[in-house]
Amino acid sequence: MSLPKITDATFDDITSKDTVLVKATAKWCGPCQVMNPVLDEVQKDMEGQITMYDLDIEESPIVPTKVGVRGIPTILIYKSGKLAGTKVGAISKTQLVEFIEQSIKD
């Protein structure tokens, strides 16, 4: 299973709702590919708490520039339309869960 894709055109609408994780990625990025099974697992474990999407930086270059993506993979967490957390680089499942929980707590 892979994450649904968002684009420059759909980014603002999707991130304005609920709690959303966006992975800035590219097809050629090795560490991004390593993160895919980790994100799939966490998405299943946290279903109902957070929705996850992929944003290809080559297909949609405007948003990554606008939000300051400097390296990939970059994990962006949005809560009610506001950026709640950013993490750059491949991380473990445990690190990802901790990062999400820290970013979305009230």
Tab-separated table of N, CA, C and O in Angstrom:
chain	number	residue	atom	x	y	z
A	1	MET	N	0.844	-1.190	0.000
A	1	MET	CA	0.000	0.000	0.000
A	1	MET	C	0.883	1.246	0.000
A	1	MET	O	1.907	1.293	0.646
A	2	SER	N	0.470	2.229	-0.752
A	2	SER	CA	1.221	3.477	-0.712
A	2	SER	C	0.271	4.608	-0.338
A	2	SER	O	-0.952	4.473	-0.438
A	3	LEU	N	0.851	5.699	0.077
A	3	LEU	CA	0.049	6.835	0.506
A	3	LEU	C	-0.603	7.502	-0.697
A	3	LEU	O	-0.006	7.561	-1.769
A	4	PRO	N	-1.811	8.049	-0.509
A	4	PRO	CA	-2.413	8.807	-1.599
A	4	PRO	C	-1.568	10.051	-1.886
A	4	PRO	O	-0.906	10.576	-0.991
A	5	LYS	N	-1.604	10.505	-3.123
A	5	LYS	CA	-0.795	11.659	-3.518
A	5	LYS	C	-1.603	12.946	-3.439
A	5	LYS	O	-2.795	12.951	-3.717
A	6	ILE	N	-0.909	14.012	-3.035
A	6	ILE	CA	-1.483	15.343	-3.142
A	6	ILE	C	-0.572	16.157	-4.052
A	6	ILE	O	0.570	15.769	-4.302
A	7	THR	N	-1.074	17.276	-4.524
A	7	THR	CA	-0.343	18.120	-5.468
A	7	THR	C	-0.365	19.565	-4.984
A	7	THR	O	-1.037	19.895	-4.006
A	8	ASP	N	0.346	20.422	-5.725
A	8	ASP	CA	0.285	21.853	-5.432
A	8	ASP	C	-1.163	22.325	-5.395
A	8	ASP	O	-1.545	23.137	-4.557
A	9	ALA	N	-1.977	21.802	-6.315
A	9	ALA	CA	-3.369	22.249	-6.447
A	9	ALA	C	-4.254	21.797	-5.282
A	9	ALA	O	-5.199	22.493	-4.908
A	10	THR	N	-3.965	20.635	-4.696
A	10	THR	CA	-4.833	20.095	-3.641
A	10	THR	C	-4.280	20.289	-2.229
A	10	THR	O	-4.978	20.037	-1.252
A	11	PHE	N	-3.047	20.741	-2.113
A	11	PHE	CA	-2.348	20.824	-0.825
A	11	PHE	C	-3.117	21.644	0.213
A	11	PHE	O	-3.370	21.176	1.324
A	12	ASP	N	-3.468	22.889	-0.115
A	12	ASP	CA	-4.109	23.775	0.875
A	12	ASP	C	-5.445	23.223	1.342
A	12	ASP	O	-5.762	23.281	2.526
A	13	ASP	N	-6.220	22.672	0.421
A	13	ASP	CA	-7.529	22.129	0.782
A	13	ASP	C	-7.377	20.934	1.721
A	13	ASP	O	-8.076	20.837	2.737
A	14	ILE	N	-6.445	20.051	1.422
A	14	ILE	CA	-6.255	18.846	2.234
A	14	ILE	C	-5.655	19.170	3.601
A	14	ILE	O	-6.106	18.651	4.619
A	15	THR	N	-4.654	20.050	3.642
A	15	THR	CA	-3.994	20.334	4.924
A	15	THR	C	-4.821	21.241	5.830
A	15	THR	O	-4.481	21.415	6.994
A	16	SER	N	-5.900	21.809	5.319
A	16	SER	CA	-6.742	22.663	6.163
A	16	SER	C	-7.707	21.836	7.010
A	16	SER	O	-8.357	22.359	7.906
A	17	LYS	N	-7.790	20.541	6.735
A	17	LYS	CA	-8.725	19.663	7.435
A	17	LYS	C	-8.013	18.796	8.463
A	17	LYS	O	-6.912	18.327	8.216
A	18	ASP	N	-8.674	18.560	9.563
A	18	ASP	CA	-8.236	17.568	10.542
A	18	ASP	C	-6.735	17.583	10.811
A	18	ASP	O	-6.100	18.615	10.843
A	19	THR	N	-6.175	16.394	10.985
A	19	THR	CA	-4.749	16.223	11.242
A	19	THR	C	-4.158	15.428	10.093
A	19	THR	O	-4.610	14.331	9.787
A	20	VAL	N	-3.141	16.019	9.450
A	20	VAL	CA	-2.610	15.470	8.204
A	20	VAL	C	-1.091	15.396	8.265
A	20	VAL	O	-0.432	16.332	8.714
A	21	LEU	N	-0.537	14.274	7.794
A	21	LEU	CA	0.906	14.130	7.605
A	21	LEU	C	1.168	14.153	6.105
A	21	LEU	O	0.499	13.464	5.351
A	22	VAL	N	2.138	14.978	5.696
A	22	VAL	CA	2.542	15.038	4.294
A	22	VAL	C	4.016	14.673	4.230
A	22	VAL	O	4.838	15.260	4.943
A	23	LYS	N	4.344	13.682	3.376
A	23	LYS	CA	5.744	13.331	3.152
A	23	LYS	C	6.168	13.931	1.822
A	23	LYS	O	5.654	13.559	0.774
A	24	ALA	N	7.090	14.897	1.877
A	24	ALA	CA	7.680	15.436	0.659
A	24	ALA	C	8.682	14.407	0.168
A	24	ALA	O	9.568	13.977	0.910
A	25	THR	N	8.535	13.990	-1.080
A	25	THR	CA	9.262	12.837	-1.588
A	25	THR	C	9.602	13.002	-3.064
A	25	THR	O	9.182	13.964	-3.692
A	26	ALA	N	10.368	12.057	-3.593
A	26	ALA	CA	10.649	11.974	-5.030
A	26	ALA	C	10.893	10.502	-5.358
A	26	ALA	O	11.370	9.739	-4.508
A	27	LYS	N	10.578	10.122	-6.590
A	27	LYS	CA	10.722	8.720	-6.999
A	27	LYS	C	12.162	8.225	-6.869
A	27	LYS	O	12.404	7.075	-6.563
A	28	TRP	N	13.137	9.099	-7.118
A	28	TRP	CA	14.549	8.707	-7.127
A	28	TRP	C	15.192	8.719	-5.739
A	28	TRP	O	16.350	8.360	-5.588
A	29	CYS	N	14.465	9.106	-4.708
A	29	CYS	CA	15.020	9.279	-3.362
A	29	CYS	C	15.001	7.958	-2.589
A	29	CYS	O	13.943	7.475	-2.203
A	30	GLY	N	16.182	7.379	-2.357
A	30	GLY	CA	16.297	6.124	-1.615
A	30	GLY	C	15.717	6.179	-0.211
A	30	GLY	O	14.897	5.328	0.155
A	31	PRO	N	16.125	7.165	0.617
A	31	PRO	CA	15.569	7.253	1.967
A	31	PRO	C	14.045	7.433	1.976
A	31	PRO	O	13.363	6.952	2.881
A	32	CYS	N	13.507	8.093	0.945
A	32	CYS	CA	12.049	8.256	0.840
A	32	CYS	C	11.388	6.896	0.661
A	32	CYS	O	10.349	6.616	1.273
A	33	GLN	N	11.982	6.043	-0.170
A	33	GLN	CA	11.435	4.708	-0.414
A	33	GLN	C	11.506	3.856	0.856
A	33	GLN	O	10.602	3.075	1.127
A	34	VAL	N	12.577	4.017	1.624
A	34	VAL	CA	12.744	3.295	2.891
A	34	VAL	C	11.615	3.653	3.860
A	34	VAL	O	11.161	2.816	4.637
A	35	MET	N	11.140	4.900	3.801
A	35	MET	CA	10.092	5.374	4.708
A	35	MET	C	8.703	4.812	4.351
A	35	MET	O	7.823	4.779	5.207
A	36	ASN	N	8.505	4.377	3.109
A	36	ASN	CA	7.168	3.945	2.686
A	36	ASN	C	6.561	2.852	3.570
A	36	ASN	O	5.434	3.004	4.043
A	37	PRO	N	7.266	1.735	3.831
A	37	PRO	CA	6.647	0.709	4.687
A	37	PRO	C	6.423	1.188	6.125
A	37	PRO	O	5.458	0.791	6.781
A	38	VAL	N	7.298	2.064	6.601
A	38	VAL	CA	7.147	2.623	7.950
A	38	VAL	C	5.865	3.455	8.018
A	38	VAL	O	5.051	3.306	8.939
A	39	LEU	N	5.674	4.310	7.022
A	39	LEU	CA	4.468	5.144	6.987
A	39	LEU	C	3.210	4.293	6.830
A	39	LEU	O	2.189	4.581	7.459
A	40	ASP	N	3.281	3.257	6.009
A	40	ASP	CA	2.123	2.362	5.835
A	40	ASP	C	1.720	1.735	7.172
A	40	ASP	O	0.544	1.691	7.524
A	41	GLU	N	2.712	1.251	7.922
A	41	GLU	CA	2.443	0.634	9.229
A	41	GLU	C	1.834	1.634	10.200
A	41	GLU	O	0.850	1.349	10.879
A	42	VAL	N	2.447	2.814	10.274
A	42	VAL	CA	1.976	3.836	11.212
A	42	VAL	C	0.581	4.311	10.819
A	42	VAL	O	-0.263	4.549	11.680
A	43	GLN	N	0.326	4.411	9.518
A	43	GLN	CA	-1.003	4.828	9.071
A	43	GLN	C	-2.061	3.832	9.548
A	43	GLN	O	-3.126	4.229	10.016
A	44	LYS	N	-1.764	2.544	9.453
A	44	LYS	CA	-2.707	1.524	9.942
A	44	LYS	C	-2.880	1.633	11.458
A	44	LYS	O	-3.994	1.569	11.967
A	45	ASP	N	-1.766	1.789	12.177
A	45	ASP	CA	-1.802	1.854	13.638
A	45	ASP	C	-2.547	3.086	14.150
A	45	ASP	O	-3.151	3.048	15.218
A	46	MET	N	-2.453	4.193	13.407
A	46	MET	CA	-3.021	5.464	13.878
A	46	MET	C	-4.257	5.870	13.075
A	46	MET	O	-4.617	7.054	13.055
A	47	GLU	N	-4.902	4.905	12.451
A	47	GLU	CA	-6.090	5.200	11.649
A	47	GLU	C	-7.129	5.929	12.492
A	47	GLU	O	-7.381	5.574	13.636
A	48	GLY	N	-7.674	6.989	11.927
A	48	GLY	CA	-8.648	7.797	12.643
A	48	GLY	C	-8.028	8.959	13.391
A	48	GLY	O	-8.721	9.898	13.766
A	49	GLN	N	-6.711	8.909	13.626
A	49	GLN	CA	-6.020	9.994	14.322
A	49	GLN	C	-5.326	10.946	13.360
A	49	GLN	O	-5.203	12.138	13.646
A	50	ILE	N	-4.825	10.406	12.235
A	50	ILE	CA	-4.072	11.212	11.284
A	50	ILE	C	-4.224	10.595	9.893
A	50	ILE	O	-4.317	9.373	9.762
A	51	THR	N	-4.280	11.455	8.878
A	51	THR	CA	-4.342	11.011	7.497
A	51	THR	C	-3.014	11.358	6.844
A	51	THR	O	-2.468	12.442	7.084
A	52	MET	N	-2.474	10.455	6.031
A	52	MET	CA	-1.144	10.635	5.458
A	52	MET	C	-1.181	10.716	3.942
A	52	MET	O	-1.965	10.023	3.300
A	53	TYR	N	-0.294	11.574	3.396
A	53	TYR	CA	-0.214	11.790	1.949
A	53	TYR	C	1.242	11.919	1.510
A	53	TYR	O	2.098	12.316	2.293
A	54	ASP	N	1.484	11.622	0.238
A	54	ASP	CA	2.769	11.875	-0.418
A	54	ASP	C	2.644	13.117	-1.284
A	54	ASP	O	1.625	13.311	-1.954
A	55	LEU	N	3.694	13.932	-1.297
A	55	LEU	CA	3.779	15.094	-2.176
A	55	LEU	C	5.084	14.963	-2.950
A	55	LEU	O	6.166	15.084	-2.365
A	56	ASP	N	4.997	14.682	-4.256
A	56	ASP	CA	6.186	14.538	-5.095
A	56	ASP	C	6.727	15.930	-5.419
A	56	ASP	O	6.039	16.735	-6.049
A	57	ILE	N	7.958	16.198	-4.986
A	57	ILE	CA	8.521	17.545	-5.135
A	57	ILE	C	8.825	17.905	-6.588
A	57	ILE	O	8.949	19.088	-6.909
A	58	GLU	N	8.944	16.903	-7.448
A	58	GLU	CA	9.195	17.196	-8.855
A	58	GLU	C	7.891	17.463	-9.606
A	58	GLU	O	7.832	18.328	-10.472
A	59	GLU	N	6.846	16.722	-9.264
A	59	GLU	CA	5.547	16.927	-9.907
A	59	GLU	C	4.852	18.175	-9.367
A	59	GLU	O	4.058	18.798	-10.060
A	60	SER	N	5.130	18.526	-8.122
A	60	SER	CA	4.516	19.681	-7.461
A	60	SER	C	5.603	20.492	-6.752
A	60	SER	O	5.797	20.362	-5.542
A	61	PRO	N	6.329	21.352	-7.475
A	61	PRO	CA	7.461	22.073	-6.883
A	61	PRO	C	7.098	23.334	-6.097
A	61	PRO	O	7.923	23.851	-5.348
A	62	ILE	N	5.872	23.825	-6.219
A	62	ILE	CA	5.521	25.102	-5.577
A	62	ILE	C	5.400	24.964	-4.066
A	62	ILE	O	5.994	25.732	-3.315
A	63	VAL	N	4.631	23.994	-3.594
A	63	VAL	CA	4.417	23.815	-2.159
A	63	VAL	C	5.723	23.556	-1.410
A	63	VAL	O	5.969	24.190	-0.386
A	64	PRO	N	6.589	22.640	-1.870
A	64	PRO	CA	7.834	22.420	-1.122
A	64	PRO	C	8.649	23.701	-0.942
A	64	PRO	O	9.217	23.942	0.126
A	65	THR	N	8.676	24.539	-1.958
A	65	THR	CA	9.383	25.817	-1.853
A	65	THR	C	8.687	26.718	-0.845
A	65	THR	O	9.331	27.330	0.009
A	66	LYS	N	7.366	26.771	-0.922
A	66	LYS	CA	6.568	27.643	-0.042
A	66	LYS	C	6.711	27.256	1.430
A	66	LYS	O	6.782	28.129	2.292
A	67	VAL	N	6.771	25.959	1.710
A	67	VAL	CA	6.839	25.514	3.111
A	67	VAL	C	8.262	25.266	3.595
A	67	VAL	O	8.470	24.842	4.723
A	68	GLY	N	9.248	25.534	2.736
A	68	GLY	CA	10.646	25.474	3.167
A	68	GLY	C	11.275	24.098	3.183
A	68	GLY	O	12.187	23.852	3.973
A	69	VAL	N	10.825	23.195	2.311
A	69	VAL	CA	11.456	21.875	2.229
A	69	VAL	C	12.853	22.041	1.640
A	69	VAL	O	13.018	22.579	0.558
A	70	ARG	N	13.865	21.601	2.378
A	70	ARG	CA	15.259	21.739	1.942
A	70	ARG	C	15.892	20.391	1.598
A	70	ARG	O	16.897	20.326	0.923
A	71	GLY	N	15.323	19.311	2.127
A	71	GLY	CA	15.826	17.965	1.868
A	71	GLY	C	14.667	16.991	1.924
A	71	GLY	O	13.611	17.324	2.460
A	72	ILE	N	14.873	15.823	1.353
A	72	ILE	CA	13.809	14.822	1.386
A	72	ILE	C	14.355	13.494	1.887
A	72	ILE	O	15.550	13.243	1.727
A	73	PRO	N	13.542	12.703	2.530
A	73	PRO	CA	12.146	12.969	2.828
A	73	PRO	C	11.989	14.021	3.925
A	73	PRO	O	12.804	14.093	4.848
A	74	THR	N	10.964	14.849	3.795
A	74	THR	CA	10.566	15.766	4.854
A	74	THR	C	9.144	15.406	5.242
A	74	THR	O	8.279	15.284	4.381
A	75	ILE	N	8.929	15.219	6.536
A	75	ILE	CA	7.608	14.923	7.072
A	75	ILE	C	7.047	16.219	7.647
A	75	ILE	O	7.679	16.846	8.498
A	76	LEU	N	5.882	16.607	7.153
A	76	LEU	CA	5.193	17.812	7.630
A	76	LEU	C	3.884	17.364	8.274
A	76	LEU	O	3.153	16.562	7.697
A	77	ILE	N	3.606	17.876	9.472
A	77	ILE	CA	2.351	17.545	10.132
A	77	ILE	C	1.532	18.829	10.262
A	77	ILE	O	2.031	19.833	10.762
A	78	TYR	N	0.302	18.749	9.773
A	78	TYR	CA	-0.623	19.875	9.848
A	78	TYR	C	-1.774	19.514	10.753
A	78	TYR	O	-2.301	18.405	10.696
A	79	LYS	N	-2.146	20.451	11.591
A	79	LYS	CA	-3.282	20.267	12.489
A	79	LYS	C	-4.183	21.483	12.304
A	79	LYS	O	-3.757	22.606	12.546
A	80	SER	N	-5.393	21.247	11.826
A	80	SER	CA	-6.369	22.316	11.573
A	80	SER	C	-5.781	23.437	10.725
A	80	SER	O	-5.963	24.612	11.023
A	81	GLY	N	-5.033	23.070	9.688
A	81	GLY	CA	-4.499	24.051	8.753
A	81	GLY	C	-3.189	24.697	9.146
A	81	GLY	O	-2.616	25.462	8.383
A	82	LYS	N	-2.688	24.407	10.336
A	82	LYS	CA	-1.439	25.011	10.797
A	82	LYS	C	-0.338	23.957	10.855
A	82	LYS	O	-0.574	22.832	11.272
A	83	LEU	N	0.873	24.355	10.451
A	83	LEU	CA	2.017	23.446	10.526
A	83	LEU	C	2.331	23.171	11.986
A	83	LEU	O	2.606	24.085	12.758
A	84	ALA	N	2.276	21.894	12.377
A	84	ALA	CA	2.481	21.516	13.775
A	84	ALA	C	3.837	20.860	14.004
A	84	ALA	O	4.292	20.754	15.137
A	85	GLY	N	4.508	20.409	12.920
A	85	GLY	CA	5.802	19.771	13.093
A	85	GLY	C	6.454	19.464	11.759
A	85	GLY	O	5.772	19.254	10.766
A	86	THR	N	7.781	19.470	11.774
A	86	THR	CA	8.569	19.145	10.584
A	86	THR	C	9.735	18.269	11.001
A	86	THR	O	10.383	18.540	12.013
A	87	LYS	N	9.992	17.232	10.225
A	87	LYS	CA	11.123	16.330	10.485
A	87	LYS	C	11.736	15.979	9.138
A	87	LYS	O	11.034	15.611	8.213
A	88	VAL	N	13.064	16.115	9.034
A	88	VAL	CA	13.774	15.831	7.783
A	88	VAL	C	14.585	14.547	7.940
A	88	VAL	O	15.243	14.355	8.955
A	89	GLY	N	14.516	13.692	6.911
A	89	GLY	CA	15.307	12.471	6.897
A	89	GLY	C	14.483	11.242	7.237
A	89	GLY	O	13.382	11.338	7.768
A	90	ALA	N	15.039	10.090	6.897
A	90	ALA	CA	14.385	8.815	7.198
A	90	ALA	C	14.478	8.548	8.698
A	90	ALA	O	15.523	8.758	9.311
A	91	ILE	N	13.366	8.126	9.291
A	91	ILE	CA	13.329	7.837	10.723
A	91	ILE	C	12.635	6.494	10.949
A	91	ILE	O	11.931	5.997	10.083
A	92	SER	N	12.846	5.933	12.123
A	92	SER	CA	12.250	4.639	12.465
A	92	SER	C	10.768	4.805	12.787
A	92	SER	O	10.277	5.919	12.999
A	93	LYS	N	10.073	3.669	12.873
A	93	LYS	CA	8.654	3.686	13.227
A	93	LYS	C	8.454	4.322	14.601
A	93	LYS	O	7.569	5.160	14.778
A	94	THR	N	9.286	3.947	15.554
A	94	THR	CA	9.177	4.505	16.909
A	94	THR	C	9.365	6.018	16.893
A	94	THR	O	8.594	6.755	17.502
A	95	GLN	N	10.392	6.483	16.159
A	95	GLN	CA	10.640	7.930	16.076
A	95	GLN	C	9.479	8.643	15.401
A	95	GLN	O	9.087	9.736	15.813
A	96	LEU	N	8.911	8.029	14.366
A	96	LEU	CA	7.802	8.639	13.643
A	96	LEU	C	6.570	8.755	14.540
A	96	LEU	O	5.936	9.812	14.596
A	97	VAL	N	6.241	7.698	15.259
A	97	VAL	CA	5.080	7.719	16.150
A	97	VAL	C	5.268	8.785	17.226
A	97	VAL	O	4.355	9.567	17.508
A	98	GLU	N	6.454	8.852	17.825
A	98	GLU	CA	6.736	9.872	18.844
A	98	GLU	C	6.594	11.273	18.271
A	98	GLU	O	6.015	12.165	18.903
A	99	PHE	N	7.129	11.487	17.061
A	99	PHE	CA	7.041	12.785	16.407
A	99	PHE	C	5.589	13.175	16.138
A	99	PHE	O	5.170	14.302	16.410
A	100	ILE	N	4.792	12.235	15.629
A	100	ILE	CA	3.381	12.517	15.357
A	100	ILE	C	2.652	12.846	16.652
A	100	ILE	O	1.951	13.861	16.751
A	101	GLU	N	2.830	12.011	17.670
A	101	GLU	CA	2.129	12.226	18.943
A	101	GLU	C	2.501	13.563	19.560
A	101	GLU	O	1.649	14.280	20.081
A	102	GLN	N	3.786	13.912	19.496
A	102	GLN	CA	4.244	15.198	20.049
A	102	GLN	C	3.646	16.364	19.247
A	102	GLN	O	3.245	17.379	19.822
A	103	SER	N	3.557	16.209	17.944
A	103	SER	CA	3.075	17.288	17.081
A	103	SER	C	1.574	17.521	17.197
A	103	SER	O	1.111	18.645	17.036
A	104	ILE	N	0.803	16.451	17.483
A	104	ILE	CA	-0.654	16.603	17.462
A	104	ILE	C	-1.280	16.736	18.856
A	104	ILE	O	-2.482	16.953	18.966
A	105	LYS	N	-0.461	16.642	19.897
A	105	LYS	CA	-1.062	16.768	21.225
A	105	LYS	C	-1.544	18.205	21.441
A	105	LYS	O	-1.002	19.150	20.878
A	106	ASP	N	-2.573	18.337	22.254
A	106	ASP	CA	-3.192	19.665	22.467
A	106	ASP	C	-2.445	20.530	23.413
A	106	ASP	O	-1.643	20.445	24.091
